Amino acid sequence: MHSVETRLKALMLASLAGDARSYGVLLNDVARHLRIYFLRRLADAHKGDADDLVQETLMALHTRRATYEVDRPFTAWLHAIARYKLIDHFRRNRIRVTVPLDDAEDLFAQDQSDAAADRMDVERLLQSAPERTRELIYRTKIEGQSIAEVAESTGLSETSVKVSIHRGIRAITARLKGHAANDDK
């Protein structure tokens, strides 16, 4: 099973290549994700604005799609657009987001910027591995699928999956050590 990032990015790349069907599927999938994103961030009195924000974000995605850098995560790019649309909405409607003091601790615990940066680093490292190896590593080490599940779905033997993953990780590690040695010079 592919991650949301993998699926949406594949649809976006196909869309950029001119596949209208993929573009329609992308917009439908993104609209569902955006609706949830906005509903979680809007106060009850403003939940009715979620659909408008989804439409504004989809229009921005459409007009700015040529600025998407294909080697970067799609969902990070999309959420940046959605976040700006939400901030614009708050400013336009003079909405000030407040949190009761009892809930303030949860705000600080939610900072996931380091996790997002780590995910981007991992994705960048994985890009250096061959496509098949990258997929095997991603599915087992990131998505948590078992070796048996991956072997069954790819038609490879469990031994082949293990060897490919091991060799891929070893190659990535060697590249990292090479970069670290160059950085020390």
Coordinates of N, CA and C in Angstrom, one line a residue:
M1 N 0.8 -1.2 0.0 CA 0.0 0.0 0.0 C 0.9 1.2 0.0
H2 N 0.6 2.2 -0.8 CA 1.4 3.4 -0.9 C 0.9 4.4 0.1
S3 N 1.9 5.3 0.5 CA 1.5 6.4 1.4 C 0.7 7.4 0.7
V4 N 0.1 8.3 1.4 CA -0.6 9.4 0.8 C 0.3 10.3 0.0
E5 N 1.5 10.5 0.5 CA 2.5 11.3 -0.2 C 2.8 10.7 -1.6
T6 N 3.1 9.4 -1.5 CA 3.4 8.7 -2.8 C 2.3 8.8 -3.8
R7 N 1.1 8.6 -3.3 CA -0.1 8.6 -4.2 C -0.3 10.0 -4.8
L8 N -0.3 11.0 -3.9 CA -0.6 12.3 -4.4 C 0.5 12.9 -5.3
K9 N 1.7 12.6 -4.9 CA 2.8 13.0 -5.8 C 2.8 12.4 -7.2
A10 N 2.5 11.1 -7.2 CA 2.4 10.4 -8.5 C 1.2 11.1 -9.4
L11 N 0.1 11.4 -8.7 CA -1.0 12.0 -9.5 C -0.5 13.4 -9.9
M12 N 0.2 14.2 -9.1 CA 0.6 15.5 -9.5 C 1.6 15.4 -10.6
L13 N 2.5 14.5 -10.6 CA 3.5 14.3 -11.7 C 2.8 14.0 -13.0
A14 N 1.8 13.0 -12.9 CA 1.1 12.7 -14.1 C 0.3 13.9 -14.6
S15 N -0.2 14.7 -13.7 CA -1.0 15.9 -14.1 C -0.1 16.9 -14.8
L16 N 1.1 17.1 -14.3 CA 2.0 18.0 -14.9 C 2.4 17.5 -16.3
A17 N 2.4 16.2 -16.5 CA 2.7 15.6 -17.8 C 1.5 15.7 -18.8
G18 N 0.4 16.2 -18.3 CA -0.7 16.4 -19.2 C -1.9 15.4 -19.0
D19 N -1.8 14.6 -18.0 CA -2.9 13.5 -17.8 C -4.1 14.2 -17.1
A20 N -5.1 14.5 -17.8 CA -6.3 15.2 -17.3 C -7.0 14.3 -16.3
R21 N -7.1 13.0 -16.5 CA -7.8 12.1 -15.6 C -7.1 12.1 -14.2
S22 N -5.7 12.0 -14.2 CA -5.0 12.1 -13.0 C -5.2 13.4 -12.3
Y23 N -5.3 14.5 -13.0 CA -5.5 15.8 -12.4 C -6.9 15.8 -11.7
G24 N -7.9 15.3 -12.3 CA -9.2 15.2 -11.7 C -9.2 14.4 -10.4
V25 N -8.5 13.3 -10.5 CA -8.4 12.4 -9.3 C -7.6 13.1 -8.2
L26 N -6.5 13.8 -8.6 CA -5.7 14.6 -7.6 C -6.6 15.6 -6.9
L27 N -7.3 16.4 -7.7 CA -8.1 17.5 -7.1 C -9.2 16.9 -6.1
N28 N -9.8 15.8 -6.5 CA -10.8 15.2 -5.6 C -10.1 14.7 -4.3
D29 N -9.0 14.0 -4.4 CA -8.3 13.5 -3.3 C -7.8 14.6 -2.4
V30 N -7.2 15.6 -3.0 CA -6.7 16.8 -2.2 C -7.9 17.5 -1.5
A31 N -9.0 17.6 -2.2 CA -10.2 18.3 -1.6 C -10.6 17.7 -0.3
R32 N -10.6 16.3 -0.3 CA -11.0 15.6 0.9 C -10.0 15.9 2.0
H33 N -8.7 15.8 1.7 CA -7.7 16.1 2.7 C -7.7 17.5 3.2
L34 N -7.9 18.4 2.3 CA -8.0 19.9 2.7 C -9.2 20.2 3.6
R35 N -10.3 19.6 3.3 CA -11.5 19.8 4.1 C -11.2 19.4 5.6
I36 N -10.7 18.2 5.8 CA -10.3 17.8 7.1 C -9.3 18.7 7.7
Y37 N -8.3 19.1 7.0 CA -7.3 20.1 7.5 C -7.9 21.4 8.0
F38 N -8.8 21.9 7.2 CA -9.5 23.2 7.6 C -10.4 23.0 8.7
L39 N -11.2 22.0 8.7 CA -12.2 21.8 9.8 C -11.5 21.6 11.1
R40 N -10.4 21.0 11.1 CA -9.6 20.8 12.4 C -9.1 22.2 12.9
R41 N -8.9 23.1 12.1 CA -8.3 24.4 12.5 C -9.3 25.6 12.6
L42 N -10.5 25.4 12.2 CA -11.5 26.4 12.3 C -12.4 26.2 13.6
A43 N -12.7 27.3 14.2 CA -13.6 27.3 15.4 C -15.0 26.9 14.9
D44 N -15.8 26.4 15.8 CA -17.2 26.0 15.4 C -17.9 27.1 14.6
A45 N -17.8 28.4 15.0 CA -18.5 29.5 14.3 C -18.0 29.7 12.9
H46 N -16.9 29.1 12.5 CA -16.3 29.3 11.2 C -16.2 28.1 10.4
K47 N -16.7 27.0 10.9 CA -16.6 25.7 10.1 C -17.2 25.8 8.7
G48 N -18.2 26.6 8.6 CA -18.9 26.8 7.3 C -18.0 27.4 6.2
D49 N -16.9 27.9 6.6 CA -15.9 28.5 5.7 C -14.9 27.5 5.1
A50 N -15.0 26.3 5.6 CA -14.0 25.2 5.2 C -14.1 25.0 3.7
D51 N -15.4 24.9 3.2 CA -15.5 24.6 1.7 C -14.9 25.7 0.9
D52 N -15.1 27.0 1.3 CA -14.6 28.1 0.6 C -13.0 28.0 0.6
L53 N -12.5 27.7 1.8 CA -11.0 27.6 1.9 C -10.5 26.5 1.0
V54 N -11.2 25.4 0.9 CA -10.8 24.3 0.1 C -10.8 24.7 -1.4
Q55 N -11.8 25.4 -1.8 CA -11.9 25.9 -3.2 C -10.8 26.9 -3.5
E56 N -10.5 27.8 -2.5 CA -9.4 28.8 -2.7 C -8.1 28.1 -2.8
T57 N -7.9 27.1 -2.0 CA -6.6 26.3 -2.1 C -6.5 25.6 -3.4
L58 N -7.6 25.0 -3.8 CA -7.5 24.2 -5.1 C -7.2 25.2 -6.3
M59 N -7.8 26.4 -6.2 CA -7.5 27.4 -7.3 C -6.1 27.8 -7.2
A60 N -5.5 28.0 -6.0 CA -4.1 28.3 -5.9 C -3.2 27.2 -6.4
L61 N -3.6 25.9 -6.0 CA -2.9 24.8 -6.5 C -2.9 24.8 -8.1
H62 N -4.0 25.1 -8.7 CA -4.1 25.1 -10.1 C -3.2 26.2 -10.7
T63 N -3.3 27.4 -10.2 CA -2.6 28.5 -10.8 C -1.1 28.4 -10.5
R64 N -0.7 27.7 -9.4 CA 0.7 27.6 -9.0 C 1.3 26.3 -9.3
R65 N 0.6 25.4 -10.0 CA 1.1 24.0 -10.2 C 2.5 24.0 -10.9
A66 N 2.7 24.9 -11.8 CA 4.0 25.0 -12.5 C 5.2 25.3 -11.6
T67 N 4.9 25.8 -10.4 CA 6.0 26.2 -9.4 C 6.3 25.0 -8.5
Y68 N 5.6 23.9 -8.6 CA 5.9 22.7 -7.8 C 7.2 22.1 -8.3
E69 N 8.1 21.9 -7.3 CA 9.4 21.3 -7.6 C 9.3 19.8 -7.4
V70 N 9.4 19.1 -8.5 CA 9.1 17.7 -8.6 C 10.0 16.8 -7.6
D71 N 11.1 17.3 -7.2 CA 12.0 16.5 -6.4 C 11.7 16.8 -4.9
R72 N 10.7 17.6 -4.6 CA 10.3 17.9 -3.2 C 9.0 17.2 -2.9
P73 N 8.7 17.0 -1.6 CA 7.4 16.3 -1.2 C 6.2 17.2 -1.7
F74 N 5.2 16.5 -2.2 CA 4.0 17.2 -2.7 C 3.2 17.7 -1.5
T75 N 3.0 16.9 -0.5 CA 2.1 17.3 0.6 C 2.7 18.5 1.3
A76 N 4.0 18.6 1.5 CA 4.5 19.8 2.1 C 4.2 21.1 1.3
W77 N 4.3 21.0 0.0 CA 4.0 22.1 -0.9 C 2.5 22.5 -0.7
L78 N 1.7 21.5 -0.8 CA 0.2 21.7 -0.7 C -0.1 22.3 0.7
H79 N 0.4 21.8 1.7 CA 0.1 22.3 3.1 C 0.6 23.7 3.3
A80 N 1.7 24.1 2.6 CA 2.1 25.4 2.7 C 1.1 26.4 2.1
I81 N 0.6 26.0 0.9 CA -0.5 26.8 0.3 C -1.7 26.8 1.2
A82 N -2.1 25.7 1.7 CA -3.3 25.7 2.6 C -3.1 26.5 3.8
R83 N -2.0 26.5 4.4 CA -1.7 27.3 5.6 C -1.8 28.8 5.3
Y84 N -1.2 29.2 4.2 CA -1.3 30.6 3.8 C -2.8 31.0 3.5
K85 N -3.5 30.2 2.9 CA -5.0 30.5 2.7 C -5.7 30.6 4.0
L86 N -5.4 29.7 5.0 CA -6.0 29.8 6.3 C -5.6 31.1 7.0
I87 N -4.3 31.5 7.0 CA -3.9 32.7 7.6 C -4.6 33.9 6.9
D88 N -4.6 33.9 5.6 CA -5.3 35.0 4.9 C -6.8 35.1 5.4
H89 N -7.4 33.9 5.5 CA -8.8 33.9 6.0 C -8.9 34.5 7.4
F90 N -8.0 34.1 8.3 CA -8.1 34.7 9.6 C -7.9 36.2 9.6
R91 N -7.0 36.7 8.8 CA -6.7 38.1 8.7 C -7.9 38.8 8.1
R92 N -8.4 38.3 7.0 CA -9.6 38.9 6.3 C -10.8 39.0 7.2
N93 N -11.0 38.0 8.0 CA -12.2 38.0 8.9 C -11.9 38.5 10.3
R94 N -10.7 39.0 10.5 CA -10.2 39.5 11.8 C -10.4 38.4 12.9
I95 N -10.1 37.2 12.6 CA -10.2 36.1 13.6 C -8.9 36.0 14.3
R96 N -9.0 36.0 15.6 CA -7.8 35.8 16.4 C -8.0 34.4 17.1
V97 N -7.0 33.5 16.8 CA -7.1 32.2 17.4 C -6.6 32.2 18.8
T98 N -7.4 31.7 19.7 CA -7.0 31.7 21.1 C -7.1 30.2 21.6
V99 N -6.4 29.9 22.6 CA -6.4 28.6 23.2 C -6.5 28.7 24.7
P100 N -7.4 28.1 25.3 CA -7.5 28.1 26.8 C -6.2 27.7 27.4
L101 N -5.8 28.2 28.5 CA -4.5 27.9 29.1 C -4.4 26.4 29.4
D102 N -5.5 25.7 29.7 CA -5.5 24.3 30.0 C -5.0 23.5 28.8
D103 N -5.2 24.1 27.6 CA -4.9 23.4 26.3 C -3.5 23.8 25.8
A104 N -2.9 24.8 26.4 CA -1.7 25.4 25.8 C -0.5 24.3 25.8
E105 N -0.5 23.4 26.7 CA 0.6 22.4 26.7 C 0.5 21.6 25.4
D106 N -0.7 21.3 24.9 CA -0.9 20.5 23.7 C -0.3 21.2 22.5
L107 N -0.4 22.6 22.5 CA 0.2 23.3 21.4 C 1.7 23.1 21.2
F108 N 2.4 23.1 22.3 CA 3.8 23.0 22.2 C 4.2 21.5 21.9
A109 N 3.4 20.6 22.4 CA 3.7 19.2 22.1 C 3.5 18.8 20.6
Q110 N 2.7 19.7 19.9 CA 2.3 19.4 18.5 C 3.4 19.8 17.5
D111 N 4.4 20.5 17.9 CA 5.4 21.0 16.9 C 6.1 19.8 16.3
Q112 N 5.8 19.7 15.0 CA 6.4 18.5 14.2 C 7.3 19.0 13.1
S113 N 7.8 20.2 13.3 CA 8.7 20.7 12.2 C 10.0 19.9 12.0
D114 N 10.5 19.4 13.2 CA 11.7 18.6 13.1 C 11.4 17.3 12.4
A115 N 10.2 16.7 12.7 CA 9.8 15.4 12.1 C 9.6 15.6 10.6
A116 N 9.0 16.8 10.2 CA 8.8 17.0 8.7 C 10.2 17.2 8.0
A117 N 11.1 17.9 8.7 CA 12.5 18.0 8.1 C 13.1 16.6 8.0
D118 N 13.0 15.8 9.1 CA 13.6 14.5 9.0 C 13.0 13.6 7.9
R119 N 11.6 13.7 7.7 CA 11.0 13.0 6.6 C 11.6 13.4 5.3
M120 N 11.8 14.8 5.1 CA 12.3 15.3 3.9 C 13.8 14.7 3.7
D121 N 14.6 14.7 4.8 CA 15.9 14.1 4.7 C 15.9 12.7 4.3
V122 N 15.0 11.9 4.9 CA 14.9 10.5 4.6 C 14.5 10.3 3.1
E123 N 13.5 11.1 2.7 CA 13.1 11.0 1.3 C 14.2 11.3 0.3
R124 N 15.0 12.3 0.7 CA 16.1 12.8 -0.2 C 17.1 11.6 -0.3
L125 N 17.4 11.0 0.9 CA 18.4 9.9 0.9 C 17.9 8.7 0.1
L126 N 16.6 8.4 0.2 CA 16.0 7.3 -0.5 C 16.1 7.5 -2.0
Q127 N 16.0 8.8 -2.4 CA 16.0 9.1 -3.9 C 17.3 8.6 -4.5
S128 N 18.4 8.5 -3.7 CA 19.7 8.0 -4.2 C 19.7 6.5 -4.5
A129 N 18.8 5.8 -4.0 CA 18.7 4.3 -4.2 C 17.9 4.1 -5.5
P130 N 18.2 2.9 -6.1 CA 17.4 2.5 -7.3 C 15.9 2.4 -6.9
E131 N 15.1 2.7 -7.9 CA 13.6 2.7 -7.7 C 13.1 1.5 -6.9
R132 N 13.4 0.3 -7.4 CA 12.9 -0.9 -6.8 C 13.3 -1.0 -5.3
T133 N 14.6 -0.7 -5.1 CA 15.2 -0.8 -3.7 C 14.5 0.2 -2.8
R134 N 14.4 1.4 -3.4 CA 13.8 2.5 -2.6 C 12.4 2.2 -2.2
E135 N 11.6 1.6 -3.1 CA 10.2 1.2 -2.8 C 10.2 0.1 -1.7
L136 N 11.1 -0.9 -1.8 CA 11.2 -1.9 -0.7 C 11.6 -1.3 0.6
I137 N 12.5 -0.5 0.6 CA 12.9 0.2 1.9 C 11.8 1.0 2.5
Y138 N 11.1 1.8 1.6 CA 10.1 2.6 2.1 C 8.9 1.8 2.7
R139 N 8.5 0.8 2.0 CA 7.4 0.0 2.4 C 7.7 -0.8 3.7
T140 N 8.9 -1.2 3.9 CA 9.2 -2.0 5.1 C 9.6 -1.1 6.3
K141 N 10.5 -0.1 6.0 CA 11.1 0.7 7.1 C 10.2 1.9 7.5
I142 N 9.5 2.5 6.5 CA 8.7 3.7 6.7 C 7.3 3.3 7.0
E143 N 6.7 2.5 6.1 CA 5.3 2.2 6.2 C 5.0 1.0 7.2
G144 N 6.1 0.3 7.5 CA 6.0 -0.8 8.5 C 5.4 -2.1 8.0
Q145 N 5.4 -2.3 6.7 CA 4.9 -3.6 6.2 C 6.0 -4.7 6.5
S146 N 5.5 -5.9 6.6 CA 6.4 -7.0 6.9 C 7.1 -7.4 5.6
I147 N 8.3 -8.1 5.7 CA 9.0 -8.6 4.6 C 8.1 -9.5 3.8
A148 N 7.3 -10.4 4.5 CA 6.4 -11.3 3.8 C 5.4 -10.6 3.0
E149 N 4.8 -9.5 3.5 CA 3.8 -8.7 2.8 C 4.3 -8.1 1.5
V150 N 5.5 -7.5 1.7 CA 6.2 -6.9 0.5 C 6.6 -7.9 -0.5
A151 N 7.1 -9.1 -0.1 CA 7.5 -10.1 -1.0 C 6.2 -10.6 -1.8
E152 N 5.1 -10.8 -1.1 CA 3.9 -11.3 -1.8 C 3.4 -10.3 -2.8
S153 N 3.4 -9.0 -2.4 CA 2.8 -8.0 -3.3 C 3.7 -7.7 -4.5
T154 N 5.0 -7.9 -4.4 CA 5.9 -7.6 -5.5 C 6.3 -8.9 -6.3
G155 N 6.0 -10.0 -5.8 CA 6.3 -11.3 -6.5 C 7.8 -11.7 -6.3
L156 N 8.5 -11.0 -5.4 CA 9.8 -11.4 -5.1 C 9.8 -12.4 -3.9
S157 N 10.9 -13.1 -3.8 CA 11.1 -14.0 -2.6 C 11.4 -13.1 -1.4
E158 N 11.1 -13.6 -0.2 CA 11.5 -12.9 1.0 C 13.0 -12.6 1.1
T159 N 13.8 -13.6 0.7 CA 15.2 -13.4 0.7 C 15.6 -12.3 -0.3
S160 N 15.0 -12.2 -1.4 CA 15.4 -11.1 -2.4 C 15.0 -9.8 -1.8
V161 N 13.9 -9.7 -1.1 CA 13.5 -8.4 -0.5 C 14.5 -8.0 0.6
K162 N 14.9 -9.0 1.4 CA 15.8 -8.7 2.5 C 17.2 -8.3 1.9
V163 N 17.6 -9.0 0.9 CA 19.0 -8.7 0.3 C 18.9 -7.3 -0.3
S164 N 17.9 -7.0 -1.0 CA 17.7 -5.7 -1.7 C 17.7 -4.5 -0.7
I165 N 16.9 -4.7 0.4 CA 16.9 -3.7 1.5 C 18.2 -3.5 2.1
H166 N 18.9 -4.6 2.4 CA 20.2 -4.6 3.1 C 21.2 -3.8 2.2
R167 N 21.2 -4.2 0.9 CA 22.2 -3.6 0.0 C 21.9 -2.1 -0.2
G168 N 20.6 -1.8 -0.3 CA 20.2 -0.4 -0.4 C 20.6 0.5 0.8
I169 N 20.3 0.0 1.9 CA 20.7 0.7 3.2 C 22.2 0.8 3.3
R170 N 22.9 -0.2 2.9 CA 24.4 -0.2 3.0 C 24.9 0.9 2.0
A171 N 24.3 1.0 0.8 CA 24.7 2.0 -0.2 C 24.5 3.4 0.3
I172 N 23.3 3.6 0.9 CA 22.9 4.9 1.4 C 23.9 5.3 2.5
T173 N 24.2 4.3 3.4 CA 25.1 4.6 4.5 C 26.5 5.0 3.9
A174 N 27.0 4.3 2.9 CA 28.3 4.6 2.3 C 28.3 6.0 1.7
R175 N 27.2 6.4 1.1 CA 27.1 7.7 0.5 C 27.1 8.8 1.7
L176 N 26.4 8.5 2.8 CA 26.4 9.4 3.9 C 27.8 9.5 4.5
K177 N 28.5 8.4 4.6 CA 29.9 8.5 5.2 C 30.8 9.3 4.2
G178 N 30.6 9.1 2.9 CA 31.4 9.8 1.9 C 31.1 11.3 2.0
H179 N 29.9 11.7 2.2 CA 29.5 13.1 2.4 C 30.1 13.7 3.7
A180 N 30.0 12.9 4.7 CA 30.6 13.4 6.0 C 32.1 13.6 5.9
A181 N 32.8 12.7 5.2 CA 34.2 12.8 5.1 C 34.5 14.0 4.3
N182 N 33.7 14.3 3.2 CA 34.0 15.5 2.4 C 33.7 16.8 3.2
D183 N 32.7 16.8 4.1 CA 32.3 17.9 5.0 C 33.4 18.2 6.0
D184 N 34.2 17.2 6.4 CA 35.3 17.4 7.4 C 36.5 18.0 6.8
K185 N 36.6 18.0 5.4 CA 37.8 18.5 4.8 C 37.7 20.0 4.7

